Short mmCIF file of C-alpha atoms in Angstrom, two decimals:
data_model
loop_
_atom_site.label_atom_id
_atom_site.label_comp_id
_atom_site.label_asym_id
_atom_site.label_seq_id
_atom_site.Cartn_x
_atom_site.Cartn_y
_atom_site.Cartn_z
CA UNK A 18 -6.18 12.44 -5.16
CA UNK A 19 -2.51 11.30 -5.42
CA UNK A 20 -2.44 7.61 -4.55
CA UNK A 21 0.83 6.57 -4.02
CA UNK A 22 1.50 2.76 -4.26
CA UNK A 23 3.70 1.55 -1.04
CA UNK A 24 5.17 -2.05 -1.55
CA UNK A 25 8.35 -4.23 -0.53
CA UNK A 26 9.24 -7.65 0.75
CA UNK A 27 9.28 -9.53 3.92
CA UNK A 28 11.76 -7.74 6.58
CA UNK A 29 12.49 -4.88 3.97
CA UNK A 30 11.38 -2.61 6.43
CA UNK A 31 8.01 -1.53 4.21
CA UNK A 32 6.36 -1.09 7.58
CA UNK A 33 8.73 1.21 9.25
CA UNK A 34 8.54 3.82 5.80
CA UNK A 35 4.38 3.37 6.07
CA UNK A 36 5.03 4.57 9.79
CA UNK A 37 7.20 7.62 8.62
CA UNK A 38 4.31 8.70 6.07
CA UNK A 39 1.73 8.43 9.00
CA UNK A 40 4.26 10.60 11.65
CA UNK A 41 4.21 13.00 8.40
CA UNK A 42 0.30 13.45 8.21
CA UNK A 43 -0.08 11.38 5.23
CA UNK A 44 -2.99 8.55 5.60
CA UNK A 45 -2.05 5.10 4.83
CA UNK A 46 -4.66 2.21 3.74
CA UNK A 47 -2.87 -0.95 4.62
CA UNK A 48 -4.23 -4.01 2.95
CA UNK A 49 -2.47 -6.59 4.94
CA UNK A 50 -5.62 -7.93 6.27
CA UNK A 51 -4.10 -11.57 7.40
CA UNK A 52 -5.50 -11.07 10.93
CA UNK A 53 -8.95 -11.82 9.52
CA UNK A 54 -7.76 -14.76 7.96
CA UNK A 55 -6.33 -16.53 10.97
CA UNK A 56 -9.78 -18.31 11.51
CA UNK A 57 -9.46 -20.28 7.83
CA UNK A 58 -5.63 -21.82 8.89
CA UNK A 59 -4.53 -23.54 11.74
CA UNK A 60 -5.78 -23.06 15.09
CA UNK A 61 -2.16 -23.29 16.51
CA UNK A 62 -1.12 -19.83 15.27
CA UNK A 63 -2.07 -18.16 18.65
CA UNK A 64 -0.03 -18.38 21.38
CA UNK A 65 -1.28 -18.52 24.93
CA UNK A 66 -1.41 -14.99 25.70
CA UNK A 67 -3.24 -14.39 22.21
CA UNK A 68 -0.31 -12.93 20.07
CA UNK A 69 0.22 -14.35 16.82
CA UNK A 70 3.14 -16.67 16.42
CA UNK A 71 4.93 -15.07 13.21
CA UNK A 72 7.18 -17.72 12.73
CA UNK A 73 4.94 -20.50 12.94
CA UNK A 74 2.50 -18.71 10.57
CA UNK A 75 4.94 -18.24 8.15
CA UNK A 76 5.75 -21.81 8.23
CA UNK A 77 2.08 -22.67 7.54
CA UNK A 78 2.15 -20.33 4.59
CA UNK A 79 5.31 -19.74 2.87
CA UNK A 80 6.09 -23.72 2.77
CA UNK A 81 2.69 -24.97 1.78
CA UNK A 82 1.50 -23.59 -1.59
CA UNK A 83 -2.31 -24.91 -0.85
CA UNK A 84 -2.13 -22.33 2.25
CA UNK A 85 -0.59 -19.76 0.57
CA UNK A 86 -3.10 -20.05 -2.36
CA UNK A 87 -5.86 -20.26 0.09
CA UNK A 88 -4.58 -17.06 1.97
CA UNK A 89 -4.29 -15.17 -1.55
CA UNK A 90 -7.81 -16.28 -2.67
CA UNK A 91 -9.41 -14.94 0.46
CA UNK A 92 -7.42 -11.83 0.37
CA UNK A 93 -9.02 -10.82 -2.92
CA UNK A 94 -12.56 -9.71 -2.37
CA UNK A 95 -11.43 -7.82 1.18
CA UNK A 96 -8.76 -5.93 -0.51
CA UNK A 97 -10.91 -4.64 -3.02
CA UNK A 98 -13.84 -3.80 -0.97
CA UNK A 99 -11.69 -2.76 1.91
CA UNK A 100 -9.46 -0.27 0.21
CA UNK A 101 -12.13 1.29 -1.81
CA UNK A 102 -14.14 2.15 1.19
CA UNK A 103 -10.96 3.44 2.99
CA UNK A 104 -10.02 5.50 -0.13
CA UNK A 105 -13.94 7.02 -0.15
CA UNK A 106 -13.62 7.95 2.93
CA UNK A 107 -10.23 9.88 2.81
CA UNK A 108 -11.49 11.32 -0.30
CA UNK A 109 -14.41 12.76 1.42
CA UNK A 110 -12.56 14.12 3.89
CA UNK A 111 -10.39 16.15 1.37
CA UNK A 112 -6.96 14.51 1.71
CA UNK A 113 -4.88 15.01 -1.42
CA UNK A 114 -2.20 12.69 -1.13
CA UNK A 115 -2.93 8.87 0.43
CA UNK A 116 -0.21 6.15 0.09
CA UNK A 117 -2.02 2.41 -0.63
CA UNK A 118 0.45 0.06 1.43
CA UNK A 119 -0.12 -3.37 -0.22
CA UNK A 120 2.45 -6.24 0.11
CA UNK A 121 1.08 -8.09 -2.90
CA UNK A 122 0.97 -4.65 -5.15
CA UNK A 123 2.19 -5.79 -8.14
CA UNK A 124 1.13 -9.41 -7.63
CA UNK A 125 -2.48 -8.56 -7.34
CA UNK A 126 -2.44 -6.04 -10.13
CA UNK A 127 -2.79 -3.05 -8.12
CA UNK A 128 -0.11 -1.13 -9.01
CA UNK A 129 -2.46 0.14 -11.93
CA UNK A 130 -4.01 2.36 -9.21
CA UNK A 131 -1.24 3.70 -8.14
CA UNK A 132 1.34 6.48 -8.85
CA UNK A 133 4.15 6.95 -8.17
CA UNK A 134 4.94 3.30 -6.62
CA UNK A 135 7.69 3.46 -3.89
CA UNK A 136 9.35 0.18 -3.51
CA UNK A 137 11.61 -0.20 -0.18
CA UNK A 138 14.41 -2.51 -1.28
CA UNK A 139 16.88 -4.53 0.37
CA UNK A 140 19.84 -6.72 -0.87
CA UNK A 141 18.88 -10.57 -0.77
CA UNK A 142 21.30 -11.21 2.35
CA UNK A 143 20.73 -8.23 4.43
CA UNK A 144 16.77 -9.21 4.17
CA UNK A 145 17.72 -12.93 4.97
CA UNK A 146 19.50 -11.85 8.15
CA UNK A 147 16.80 -9.44 9.38
CA UNK A 148 14.00 -11.94 8.95
CA UNK A 149 16.02 -14.76 10.78
CA UNK A 150 16.74 -12.33 13.56
CA UNK A 151 13.29 -10.73 13.73
CA UNK A 152 11.31 -14.15 14.02
CA UNK A 153 14.17 -16.39 15.40
CA UNK A 154 13.35 -18.60 12.80
CA UNK A 155 15.88 -21.01 10.59
CA UNK A 156 17.87 -19.92 7.63
CA UNK A 157 15.62 -22.70 5.48
CA UNK A 158 12.55 -21.53 6.88
CA UNK A 159 13.46 -17.90 6.58
CA UNK A 160 14.83 -18.40 2.49
CA UNK A 161 11.34 -20.26 1.68
CA UNK A 162 9.17 -17.27 3.32
CA UNK A 163 11.56 -14.85 0.70
CA UNK A 164 11.57 -17.41 -2.11
CA UNK A 165 7.71 -17.44 -1.94
CA UNK A 166 7.12 -13.57 -2.94
CA UNK A 167 8.54 -11.51 -5.88
CA UNK A 168 12.03 -10.85 -5.40
CA UNK A 169 12.80 -7.26 -4.58
CA UNK A 170 15.23 -7.06 -7.48
CA UNK A 171 12.00 -7.46 -9.83
CA UNK A 172 10.07 -5.15 -7.68
CA UNK A 173 12.57 -2.38 -7.69
CA UNK A 174 12.46 -2.42 -11.24
CA UNK A 175 9.16 -1.76 -11.60
CA UNK A 176 9.23 1.39 -9.01
CA UNK A 177 8.90 4.56 -9.75
CA UNK A 178 10.68 5.63 -6.27
CA UNK A 179 13.42 3.03 -4.70
CA UNK A 180 14.36 3.09 -1.06
CA UNK A 181 17.17 1.46 -0.40
CA UNK A 182 17.23 0.37 3.10
CA UNK A 183 20.12 -1.82 3.59
CA UNK A 184 21.72 0.95 5.61
CA UNK A 185 20.97 2.34 9.26
CA UNK A 186 17.66 4.05 10.65
CA UNK A 187 18.95 7.40 10.28
CA UNK A 188 19.92 6.31 6.61
CA UNK A 189 16.30 5.36 5.79
CA UNK A 190 14.78 8.65 7.36
CA UNK A 191 17.16 10.71 5.27
CA UNK A 192 16.08 8.95 2.04
CA UNK A 193 12.34 9.24 3.19
CA UNK A 194 12.65 13.07 3.13
CA UNK A 195 13.50 12.86 -0.61
CA UNK A 196 10.20 10.65 -0.99
CA UNK A 197 8.20 13.03 0.96
CA UNK A 198 9.14 16.06 -0.82
CA UNK A 199 8.43 13.92 -4.22
CA UNK A 200 5.00 12.72 -3.13
CA UNK A 201 3.85 15.98 -2.19
CA UNK A 202 4.62 18.06 -4.75
CA UNK A 203 1.34 19.64 -6.35
CA UNK A 204 -1.34 17.79 -7.64
CA UNK A 205 -1.40 17.48 -11.72
CA UNK A 206 -4.49 18.49 -13.36
CA UNK A 207 -5.66 14.70 -13.15
CA UNK A 208 -4.89 14.27 -9.81
CA UNK A 209 -6.74 17.51 -8.97
CA UNK A 210 -9.79 16.65 -10.66
CA UNK A 211 -10.04 13.20 -8.74
CA UNK A 212 -10.03 15.15 -5.33
CA UNK A 213 -12.50 16.29 -3.55
CA UNK A 214 -11.50 20.22 -4.49
CA UNK A 215 -11.19 19.11 -8.00
CA UNK A 216 -14.71 17.65 -8.06
CA UNK A 217 -16.02 20.61 -6.28
CA UNK A 218 -14.60 22.88 -8.83
CA UNK A 219 -16.02 21.07 -12.00
CA UNK A 220 -19.43 20.92 -10.30
CA UNK A 221 -19.23 24.52 -9.80
CA UNK A 222 -18.24 25.58 -12.99
CA UNK A 223 -21.04 23.19 -14.60
CA UNK A 224 -23.74 24.94 -12.42
CA UNK A 225 -22.21 28.14 -13.70
CA UNK A 226 -22.19 27.28 -17.01
CA UNK A 227 -26.09 25.99 -16.66
CA UNK A 228 -26.58 29.70 -15.42
CA UNK A 229 -25.23 31.53 -18.11
CA UNK A 230 -26.86 29.33 -20.78
CA UNK A 231 -30.24 29.80 -19.51
CA UNK A 232 -29.66 33.69 -19.17
CA UNK A 233 -28.64 33.53 -22.58
CA UNK A 234 -31.46 31.29 -23.56
CA UNK A 235 -34.08 33.69 -22.04
CA UNK A 236 -32.58 36.78 -23.21
CA UNK A 237 -33.12 35.24 -26.72
CA UNK A 238 -36.47 34.09 -26.19
CA UNK A 239 -36.99 37.70 -25.30
#
């Protein structure tokens, strides 16, 4: 099974790329489990209609190192167990390619599970402007949230595939077609061996080998 690592930064467009994978029939395991941790954070991040106040959540987490460390610490066990079970279920269904969508792919050392690694990149100015527009937040607050993460420039140096999302949505979709072609290439022998079909082939080979061995052994015994 090929496990594609997908990561990026806040307001880089990673979620859009993740949705494009889903649209093209490739399952995505989403490791963004912040929703499970709201109870450990401030109660005032929920609006009257029950929706999350994203700017306020950002202020709490990204401007407070202790809250950010708490978030990362609480995420760790959920990420490791949740991703394992999701991957196992997809493996049992026979999927050959899955996408592992992890915002903290490098920070959590989960990049070693994935190949290739796709990074959705934008230049710093574009990232800042998009974040301010999306969350209607101040420049200082937006910059603090960006600075709290590993820089996209650093992430792109560790990527196998970089998607430059500084352009339009149409530009992004055009680049995505090239990425889709790359990640859906025939599996390597190692990847095939990790797929359900590969495991079944190995099992059949073992059974055939045992039967041949028994037949030869019984013949020699006579």
